[in-house]
JSON list of N, CA and C in Angstrom, two decimals:
[
{"chain": "A", "resi": 1, "resn": "MET", "atom": "N", "xyz": [18.47, 39.08, 14.69]},
{"chain": "A", "resi": 1, "resn": "MET", "atom": "CA", "xyz": [18.59, 36.98, 14.89]},
{"chain": "A", "resi": 1, "resn": "MET", "atom": "C", "xyz": [16.98, 37.33, 15.94]},
{"chain": "A", "resi": 2, "resn": "ILE", "atom": "N", "xyz": [16.18, 35.80, 15.45]},
{"chain": "A", "resi": 2, "resn": "ILE", "atom": "CA", "xyz": [15.31, 35.57, 15.73]},
{"chain": "A", "resi": 2, "resn": "ILE", "atom": "C", "xyz": [15.52, 34.30, 16.97]},
{"chain": "A", "resi": 3, "resn": "CYS", "atom": "N", "xyz": [14.84, 35.08, 18.02]},
{"chain": "A", "resi": 3, "resn": "CYS", "atom": "CA", "xyz": [14.88, 34.67, 18.85]},
{"chain": "A", "resi": 3, "resn": "CYS", "atom": "C", "xyz": [13.44, 33.02, 19.38]},
{"chain": "A", "resi": 4, "resn": "PRO", "atom": "N", "xyz": [14.09, 31.39, 19.37]},
{"chain": "A", "resi": 4, "resn": "PRO", "atom": "CA", "xyz": [13.04, 31.38, 19.12]},
{"chain": "A", "resi": 4, "resn": "PRO", "atom": "C", "xyz": [11.94, 30.72, 20.63]},
{"chain": "A", "resi": 5, "resn": "LEU", "atom": "N", "xyz": [12.22, 31.52, 21.73]},
{"chain": "A", "resi": 5, "resn": "LEU", "atom": "CA", "xyz": [11.98, 31.66, 22.38]},
{"chain": "A", "resi": 5, "resn": "LEU", "atom": "C", "xyz": [9.95, 32.75, 22.06]},
{"chain": "A", "resi": 6, "resn": "ILE", "atom": "N", "xyz": [10.60, 33.19, 21.58]},
{"chain": "A", "resi": 6, "resn": "ILE", "atom": "CA", "xyz": [9.06, 34.38, 21.09]},
{"chain": "A", "resi": 6, "resn": "ILE", "atom": "C", "xyz": [8.97, 34.45, 19.98]},
{"chain": "A", "resi": 7, "resn": "ASN", "atom": "N", "xyz": [10.03, 33.58, 19.48]},
{"chain": "A", "resi": 7, "resn": "ASN", "atom": "CA", "xyz": [9.51, 34.01, 17.68]},
{"chain": "A", "resi": 7, "resn": "ASN", "atom": "C", "xyz": [9.51, 34.81, 17.18]},
{"chain": "A", "resi": 8, "resn": "ALA", "atom": "N", "xyz": [10.14, 35.99, 17.45]},
{"chain": "A", "resi": 8, "resn": "ALA", "atom": "CA", "xyz": [10.38, 37.50, 17.04]},
{"chain": "A", "resi": 8, "resn": "ALA", "atom": "C", "xyz": [12.05, 37.92, 16.88]},
{"chain": "A", "resi": 9, "resn": "PRO", "atom": "N", "xyz": [12.48, 38.63, 16.59]},
{"chain": "A", "resi": 9, "resn": "PRO", "atom": "CA", "xyz": [13.86, 39.00, 16.27]},
{"chain": "A", "resi": 9, "resn": "PRO", "atom": "C", "xyz": [14.51, 39.89, 17.32]},
{"chain": "A", "resi": 10, "resn": "ILE", "atom": "N", "xyz": [15.08, 39.81, 18.36]},
{"chain": "A", "resi": 10, "resn": "ILE", "atom": "CA", "xyz": [16.09, 40.54, 19.03]},
{"chain": "A", "resi": 10, "resn": "ILE", "atom": "C", "xyz": [16.72, 40.73, 19.15]},
{"chain": "A", "resi": 11, "resn": "ASN", "atom": "N", "xyz": [17.40, 41.80, 19.96]},
{"chain": "A", "resi": 11, "resn": "ASN", "atom": "CA", "xyz": [18.74, 42.13, 20.13]},
{"chain": "A", "resi": 11, "resn": "ASN", "atom": "C", "xyz": [19.38, 41.51, 20.54]},
{"chain": "A", "resi": 12, "resn": "PRO", "atom": "N", "xyz": [20.88, 40.76, 19.88]},
{"chain": "A", "resi": 12, "resn": "PRO", "atom": "CA", "xyz": [21.84, 39.81, 20.54]},
{"chain": "A", "resi": 12, "resn": "PRO", "atom": "C", "xyz": [22.55, 40.78, 21.49]},
{"chain": "A", "resi": 13, "resn": "VAL", "atom": "N", "xyz": [22.37, 41.93, 22.05]},
{"chain": "A", "resi": 13, "resn": "VAL", "atom": "CA", "xyz": [22.71, 41.79, 23.92]},
{"chain": "A", "resi": 13, "resn": "VAL", "atom": "C", "xyz": [21.54, 41.28, 24.39]},
{"chain": "A", "resi": 14, "resn": "ASP", "atom": "N", "xyz": [20.39, 41.46, 24.18]},
{"chain": "A", "resi": 14, "resn": "ASP", "atom": "CA", "xyz": [19.37, 40.37, 24.80]},
{"chain": "A", "resi": 14, "resn": "ASP", "atom": "C", "xyz": [19.35, 39.83, 25.39]},
{"chain": "A", "resi": 15, "resn": "CYS", "atom": "N", "xyz": [20.01, 38.56, 23.57]},
{"chain": "A", "resi": 15, "resn": "CYS", "atom": "CA", "xyz": [19.52, 37.53, 24.28]},
{"chain": "A", "resi": 15, "resn": "CYS", "atom": "C", "xyz": [21.39, 36.97, 24.97]},
{"chain": "A", "resi": 16, "resn": "MET", "atom": "N", "xyz": [22.18, 37.44, 24.74]},
{"chain": "A", "resi": 16, "resn": "MET", "atom": "CA", "xyz": [23.11, 36.98, 25.98]},
{"chain": "A", "resi": 16, "resn": "MET", "atom": "C", "xyz": [23.07, 37.78, 27.45]},
{"chain": "A", "resi": 17, "resn": "GLU", "atom": "N", "xyz": [22.55, 39.26, 27.34]},
{"chain": "A", "resi": 17, "resn": "GLU", "atom": "CA", "xyz": [21.71, 38.92, 29.10]},
{"chain": "A", "resi": 17, "resn": "GLU", "atom": "C", "xyz": [20.78, 38.31, 29.52]},
{"chain": "A", "resi": 18, "resn": "ASN", "atom": "N", "xyz": [19.92, 37.68, 28.59]},
{"chain": "A", "resi": 18, "resn": "ASN", "atom": "CA", "xyz": [19.13, 36.60, 28.77]},
{"chain": "A", "resi": 18, "resn": "ASN", "atom": "C", "xyz": [19.89, 35.30, 29.57]},
{"chain": "A", "resi": 19, "resn": "GLN", "atom": "N", "xyz": [20.90, 35.27, 29.04]},
{"chain": "A", "resi": 19, "resn": "GLN", "atom": "CA", "xyz": [21.54, 34.09, 29.28]},
{"chain": "A", "resi": 19, "resn": "GLN", "atom": "C", "xyz": [22.20, 33.92, 30.45]},
{"chain": "A", "resi": 20, "resn": "ASP", "atom": "N", "xyz": [23.30, 35.24, 31.03]},
{"chain": "A", "resi": 20, "resn": "ASP", "atom": "CA", "xyz": [23.70, 36.20, 31.46]},
{"chain": "A", "resi": 20, "resn": "ASP", "atom": "C", "xyz": [22.69, 36.51, 33.63]},
{"chain": "A", "resi": 21, "resn": "LEU", "atom": "N", "xyz": [20.84, 36.26, 33.06]},
{"chain": "A", "resi": 21, "resn": "LEU", "atom": "CA", "xyz": [20.57, 36.98, 34.49]},
{"chain": "A", "resi": 21, "resn": "LEU", "atom": "C", "xyz": [20.20, 34.81, 35.20]},
{"chain": "A", "resi": 22, "resn": "LYS", "atom": "N", "xyz": [19.90, 35.83, 36.53]},
{"chain": "A", "resi": 22, "resn": "LYS", "atom": "CA", "xyz": [19.45, 34.66, 37.18]},
{"chain": "A", "resi": 22, "resn": "LYS", "atom": "C", "xyz": [17.78, 33.92, 36.28]},
{"chain": "A", "resi": 23, "resn": "GLU", "atom": "N", "xyz": [17.28, 33.15, 36.14]},
{"chain": "A", "resi": 23, "resn": "GLU", "atom": "CA", "xyz": [16.32, 32.85, 35.83]},
{"chain": "A", "resi": 23, "resn": "GLU", "atom": "C", "xyz": [14.91, 33.81, 36.27]},
{"chain": "A", "resi": 24, "resn": "GLU", "atom": "N", "xyz": [14.59, 34.15, 37.49]},
{"chain": "A", "resi": 24, "resn": "GLU", "atom": "CA", "xyz": [13.68, 34.83, 38.04]},
{"chain": "A", "resi": 24, "resn": "GLU", "atom": "C", "xyz": [13.91, 36.94, 37.24]},
{"chain": "A", "resi": 25, "resn": "SER", "atom": "N", "xyz": [15.12, 37.10, 36.75]},
{"chain": "A", "resi": 25, "resn": "SER", "atom": "CA", "xyz": [15.27, 38.39, 36.63]},
{"chain": "A", "resi": 25, "resn": "SER", "atom": "C", "xyz": [15.56, 38.44, 34.98]},
{"chain": "A", "resi": 26, "resn": "ILE", "atom": "N", "xyz": [14.77, 37.09, 34.31]},
{"chain": "A", "resi": 26, "resn": "ILE", "atom": "CA", "xyz": [14.24, 36.90, 32.59]},
{"chain": "A", "resi": 26, "resn": "ILE", "atom": "C", "xyz": [13.00, 37.08, 32.64]},
{"chain": "A", "resi": 27, "resn": "PRO", "atom": "N", "xyz": [13.06, 38.29, 31.71]},
{"chain": "A", "resi": 27, "resn": "PRO", "atom": "CA", "xyz": [11.42, 38.86, 31.49]},
{"chain": "A", "resi": 27, "resn": "PRO", "atom": "C", "xyz": [10.42, 37.34, 30.82]},
{"chain": "A", "resi": 28, "resn": "GLU", "atom": "N", "xyz": [9.06, 38.09, 32.03]},
{"chain": "A", "resi": 28, "resn": "GLU", "atom": "CA", "xyz": [7.99, 36.98, 31.03]},
{"chain": "A", "resi": 28, "resn": "GLU", "atom": "C", "xyz": [8.03, 36.40, 30.03]},
{"chain": "A", "resi": 29, "resn": "LYS", "atom": "N", "xyz": [8.55, 36.96, 28.97]},
{"chain": "A", "resi": 29, "resn": "LYS", "atom": "CA", "xyz": [7.92, 36.87, 27.58]},
{"chain": "A", "resi": 29, "resn": "LYS", "atom": "C", "xyz": [8.71, 36.34, 27.51]},
{"chain": "A", "resi": 30, "resn": "PHE", "atom": "N", "xyz": [9.64, 35.94, 27.56]},
{"chain": "A", "resi": 30, "resn": "PHE", "atom": "CA", "xyz": [10.86, 35.17, 27.17]},
{"chain": "A", "resi": 30, "resn": "PHE", "atom": "C", "xyz": [10.52, 32.76, 27.64]},
{"chain": "A", "resi": 31, "resn": "LYS", "atom": "N", "xyz": [9.68, 33.15, 29.15]},
{"chain": "A", "resi": 31, "resn": "LYS", "atom": "CA", "xyz": [9.12, 31.91, 29.31]},
{"chain": "A", "resi": 31, "resn": "LYS", "atom": "C", "xyz": [7.73, 31.75, 29.71]},
{"chain": "A", "resi": 32, "resn": "GLU", "atom": "N", "xyz": [7.37, 32.09, 28.66]},
{"chain": "A", "resi": 32, "resn": "GLU", "atom": "CA", "xyz": [5.57, 31.40, 28.01]},
{"chain": "A", "resi": 32, "resn": "GLU", "atom": "C", "xyz": [6.15, 30.01, 27.67]},
{"chain": "A", "resi": 33, "resn": "LYS", "atom": "N", "xyz": [6.48, 29.63, 26.91]},
{"chain": "A", "resi": 33, "resn": "LYS", "atom": "CA", "xyz": [7.16, 28.04, 26.58]},
{"chain": "A", "resi": 33, "resn": "LYS", "atom": "C", "xyz": [7.01, 27.31, 27.84]},
{"chain": "A", "resi": 34, "resn": "GLU", "atom": "N", "xyz": [6.60, 25.96, 27.58]},
{"chain": "A", "resi": 34, "resn": "GLU", "atom": "CA", "xyz": [6.53, 25.26, 28.09]},
{"chain": "A", "resi": 34, "resn": "GLU", "atom": "C", "xyz": [8.57, 24.75, 28.96]},
{"chain": "A", "resi": 35, "resn": "ASN", "atom": "N", "xyz": [8.80, 24.42, 27.92]},
{"chain": "A", "resi": 35, "resn": "ASN", "atom": "CA", "xyz": [10.74, 24.12, 27.85]},
{"chain": "A", "resi": 35, "resn": "ASN", "atom": "C", "xyz": [11.02, 24.67, 27.52]},
{"chain": "A", "resi": 36, "resn": "TRP", "atom": "N", "xyz": [11.08, 26.70, 28.12]},
{"chain": "A", "resi": 36, "resn": "TRP", "atom": "CA", "xyz": [12.19, 27.75, 27.61]},
{"chain": "A", "resi": 36, "resn": "TRP", "atom": "C", "xyz": [13.18, 27.42, 27.95]},
{"chain": "A", "resi": 37, "resn": "LYS", "atom": "N", "xyz": [13.98, 26.93, 29.32]},
{"chain": "A", "resi": 37, "resn": "LYS", "atom": "CA", "xyz": [15.34, 26.47, 29.10]},
{"chain": "A", "resi": 37, "resn": "LYS", "atom": "C", "xyz": [15.40, 26.02, 28.69]},
{"chain": "A", "resi": 38, "resn": "ASN", "atom": "N", "xyz": [15.09, 24.54, 28.12]},
{"chain": "A", "resi": 38, "resn": "ASN", "atom": "CA", "xyz": [15.71, 23.80, 26.99]},
{"chain": "A", "resi": 38, "resn": "ASN", "atom": "C", "xyz": [15.99, 23.95, 26.13]},
{"chain": "A", "resi": 39, "resn": "ILE", "atom": "N", "xyz": [14.88, 25.21, 25.47]},
{"chain": "A", "resi": 39, "resn": "ILE", "atom": "CA", "xyz": [14.93, 25.53, 23.64]},
{"chain": "A", "resi": 39, "resn": "ILE", "atom": "C", "xyz": [16.10, 26.67, 24.00]},
{"chain": "A", "resi": 40, "resn": "CYS", "atom": "N", "xyz": [16.31, 27.64, 25.27]},
{"chain": "A", "resi": 40, "resn": "CYS", "atom": "CA", "xyz": [17.47, 28.30, 25.34]},
{"chain": "A", "resi": 40, "resn": "CYS", "atom": "C", "xyz": [19.08, 27.47, 25.43]},
{"chain": "A", "resi": 41, "resn": "GLU", "atom": "N", "xyz": [18.76, 26.56, 26.70]},
{"chain": "A", "resi": 41, "resn": "GLU", "atom": "CA", "xyz": [19.66, 25.88, 26.44]},
{"chain": "A", "resi": 41, "resn": "GLU", "atom": "C", "xyz": [20.52, 25.30, 25.31]},
{"chain": "A", "resi": 42, "resn": "ASN", "atom": "N", "xyz": [19.48, 24.82, 24.41]},
{"chain": "A", "resi": 42, "resn": "ASN", "atom": "CA", "xyz": [20.10, 24.12, 23.15]},
{"chain": "A", "resi": 42, "resn": "ASN", "atom": "C", "xyz": [20.04, 25.50, 21.83]},
{"chain": "A", "resi": 43, "resn": "CYS", "atom": "N", "xyz": [19.74, 26.84, 21.66]},
{"chain": "A", "resi": 43, "resn": "CYS", "atom": "CA", "xyz": [19.70, 27.85, 20.74]},
{"chain": "A", "resi": 43, "resn": "CYS", "atom": "C", "xyz": [20.97, 27.75, 19.94]},
{"chain": "A", "resi": 44, "resn": "LYS", "atom": "N", "xyz": [20.95, 28.35, 18.85]},
{"chain": "A", "resi": 44, "resn": "LYS", "atom": "CA", "xyz": [22.53, 28.05, 17.83]},
{"chain": "A", "resi": 44, "resn": "LYS", "atom": "C", "xyz": [22.71, 29.30, 18.49]},
{"chain": "A", "resi": 45, "resn": "TYR", "atom": "N", "xyz": [22.48, 30.21, 19.27]},
{"chain": "A", "resi": 45, "resn": "TYR", "atom": "CA", "xyz": [22.89, 31.43, 19.11]},
{"chain": "A", "resi": 45, "resn": "TYR", "atom": "C", "xyz": [23.87, 31.75, 21.01]},
{"chain": "A", "resi": 46, "resn": "GLN", "atom": "N", "xyz": [23.23, 30.30, 21.22]},
{"chain": "A", "resi": 46, "resn": "GLN", "atom": "CA", "xyz": [23.66, 30.44, 23.39]},
{"chain": "A", "resi": 46, "resn": "GLN", "atom": "C", "xyz": [25.28, 30.60, 23.45]},
{"chain": "A", "resi": 47, "resn": "SER", "atom": "N", "xyz": [25.61, 31.18, 23.71]},
{"chain": "A", "resi": 47, "resn": "SER", "atom": "CA", "xyz": [27.82, 31.30, 24.24]},
{"chain": "A", "resi": 47, "resn": "SER", "atom": "C", "xyz": [27.48, 30.78, 25.05]},
{"chain": "A", "resi": 48, "resn": "HIS", "atom": "N", "xyz": [26.74, 29.93, 26.07]},
{"chain": "A", "resi": 48, "resn": "HIS", "atom": "CA", "xyz": [27.77, 29.52, 27.45]},
{"chain": "A", "resi": 48, "resn": "HIS", "atom": "C", "xyz": [28.22, 28.15, 26.68]}
]
């Protein structure tokens, strides 16, 4: 799957883990875009 936060492939497990982590625990590379939370919350892979 292509993660829209980094525009690169990531493992589905990494995607699910990022969704469950507290904001401060998410790796910085996923938070570089200004509206990263909104992108993640509205991603087609979002499981919550």
